[in-house]
Amino acid sequence: MLSYRWILLLSVVVVVAVAAELPLASTTFKTLTGNAPLVIARGGFSGLFPDSSQFAFGFALSATSTDTSLWCDVQLTKDGVGFCLRDLLMQNGTTISQVYPGGKQTYRINGVPKTGWFPVDYNMSLLTNQFSTHIYRWAVTQALFSRTEKFDFCNFRIFSVTGFMSSIEPSSLWLNVEHDVFYTEHGLNMTNYILSVQKLGFVKYISSPELGFLETLSGGIDHKVKLVFRFLDKAVSDPSTNKTYDSMLSDLAFIKTIASGIMVPKSYIWPVTSENYIQLPTQIVKDAHDAGLEIYASDFSNDGIFPYNYSYDPLEEYLSFVSNGGFSVDGVLTDHPLTASEAIGNILIISHNGASGDYPDCTDLAYEKAVGDGADVIDCSIEMTKDGIPICMSSINLYDSTDVQNSKFSSLASVVPEIQTKPGIFTFNLTWEEISTLRPKITHPYHDFVRNPRYANQGKFFKLSDFLTYAKDKDLSGIMIIMKNAAFMAKSLGFDVVDLVTTALSNAGYDNMDPTTKNKKEIMIQSKDSAVLVKLKQRLTQCKLVYSLPLKVGDVSDSCVADIKKFADAVIVDRESVFAESKGFIIRKSKVVEDVQSAGLALYVEVFRNEYVSSPVDFFADGTVEINNYVQLQVPIGDLAQLLDAECSTGGMLPALAPMPVLNSSDVIEPPLPAAEPKSAAGSSATNACVVGVLAPPPLFSSSREYVLLATLLLLQML
């Protein structure tokens, strides 16, 4: 038997997150009743644990608000016992095919032959007995490939509906009956079973895609229990009426005589084009409310297929259904119930190559989108052209962000050992005029997750001077300039990047802004080269200087921190330098945060992406939960990993993780930058332009795409 100690331990911090971070928006919603939309946890927290398992239900109850309704897909055994399982074909959610390999049968479901293992062929005792020997295990449905298989190796018990009620004691239970006609054909009476269990008091909602089944309940159901008719794909027919669900959309008045609400796939409300972009919303929410029906939306998960408009941000998708200004559904059915309840508080938003989750890096479109999304700071990563012009470009290799391979410059490919060991065409191989002829290329950090293909090659690149002019009059708190390869530029190309950047800042007027105006900007300069920051520090600039640490650092020595503090105001580290991971699970927290913050340095963390496969399992495929934990909360470090070790068989255990290296002074101290012989296009000596005021208070976090986020002493990059 699994211990609820783990469920409570894992849930404490998450509950705090929800309680502390509820939206500050109006508490009124355009639902039928004006109440907040209902969060319905399908099979419990089935986005993490096996659907309808003890942990899935227990964790959903503990990790979300008390108003969350737990969804149970009711199946009936041969002896008429109801239990919770998402699919009538049991092999899709369990390992029954391994336990009873000879049990495969073929039956007709709504007139269509289906082959597999069916509950009508087994008494409940056969199923529960197998669990006591740890042979029959729940398995996460792998249609969504990012979900961990580790919990398939745990001893999760099957739940009868009554056993579920007595063990979990949910405040709100939603029973869904998908195949009453099928069970009737096999001599089982689902109506009598549901009428009997709803008398126990936990059931608040009963749904079915068979209107005839709901009609059989309407006379004997408790008046406090709501009946909800569930629409499936429009072309499919309700077997109890032989009408397509599409045609039944015009019968809402008749449905109201039987049910108090309807549930529809989310595409009924926000249709999606064949190119995976959302269209204008339909009138179905208004039509349902006009008919006196509540309307619930289904098919939500954090790791499904998102229309490109949402940039892989599940929170933004939920908001479009519950808080878009024009309407609000009455509830959402989801595999990830925490995300449907959450929101983020005050954070400073810094773009990462502009809104590069929506448009190609460092283009006018990316910067415009970042500002429009509410970014407080926009960033420019400096590279140099052949004719000595500093430009904003996410990579020195034009292969990464342009179509240069297919241009007339493709023959210029070469290997530059100081930069990389593979061939490339670099920004310093082309003049600014030549680079301006190239088409931008949107970045795809994960091959299977395509970003905004409609605009994958749109936009124009910015020179640093263009970027500074653009940012100067925008409602921004500041700008971030990132300097890379400064020693190479000086030694091999004769460009003094520090001189060029500070000159550009001065020429753009950033050294004489009126500090009393809203256009006063703070200038942040980031580099992984300490020599760059030392040179800036020696010029007595008042920029905020940010030092990038090497990857996967586990500790920073006291002497190293002291040396960093001599030339930097903050440090930036990679994500795994804070939380060490093994096979996607957080194992432990490093000492880096403590080392750096105790010395009075700000600590920034990168890189965070909206694509759900980028997050550790501990954050439930939810970038907002992840950010919340870095910004304000202490993650229960390693608890899921401990759960695997304590409750699961060998196949679920994680490999040991070797200690990460300690950063010492010798790793950060560099010789001074080499002198550069200025070229004609390189400009003149620089003046001190880094005189800025303190950052204004940041606005509330809005749905971000590819951003760096700063809160308290943490900076995060949302791609």
Coordinates of N, CA, C and O in Angstrom, one line a residue, residues 89 250 370 385 390 412 488:
L89 N -10.8 0.1 -23.4 CA -9.8 -0.9 -23.8 C -8.7 -0.8 -22.7 O -7.9 0.1 -22.7
S250 N -27.8 22.2 -32.3 CA -29.0 23.0 -32.5 C -30.1 22.6 -31.6 O -31.2 23.2 -31.6
A370 N 8.0 41.6 -28.2 CA 8.4 41.6 -26.8 C 7.9 42.8 -26.1 O 7.3 42.7 -24.9
T385 N 30.2 42.9 -37.8 CA 30.2 42.6 -39.3 C 31.6 42.9 -39.8 O 32.5 43.4 -39.1
P390 N 28.6 46.9 -35.1 CA 28.0 46.0 -34.1 C 26.5 45.8 -34.4 O 25.8 46.8 -34.7
L412 N 31.5 30.9 -48.7 CA 32.4 31.5 -47.7 C 32.6 30.6 -46.4 O 33.3 31.1 -45.5
F488 N 38.7 37.6 -29.1 CA 38.9 37.2 -30.5 C 38.7 38.4 -31.4 O 39.5 38.6 -32.4

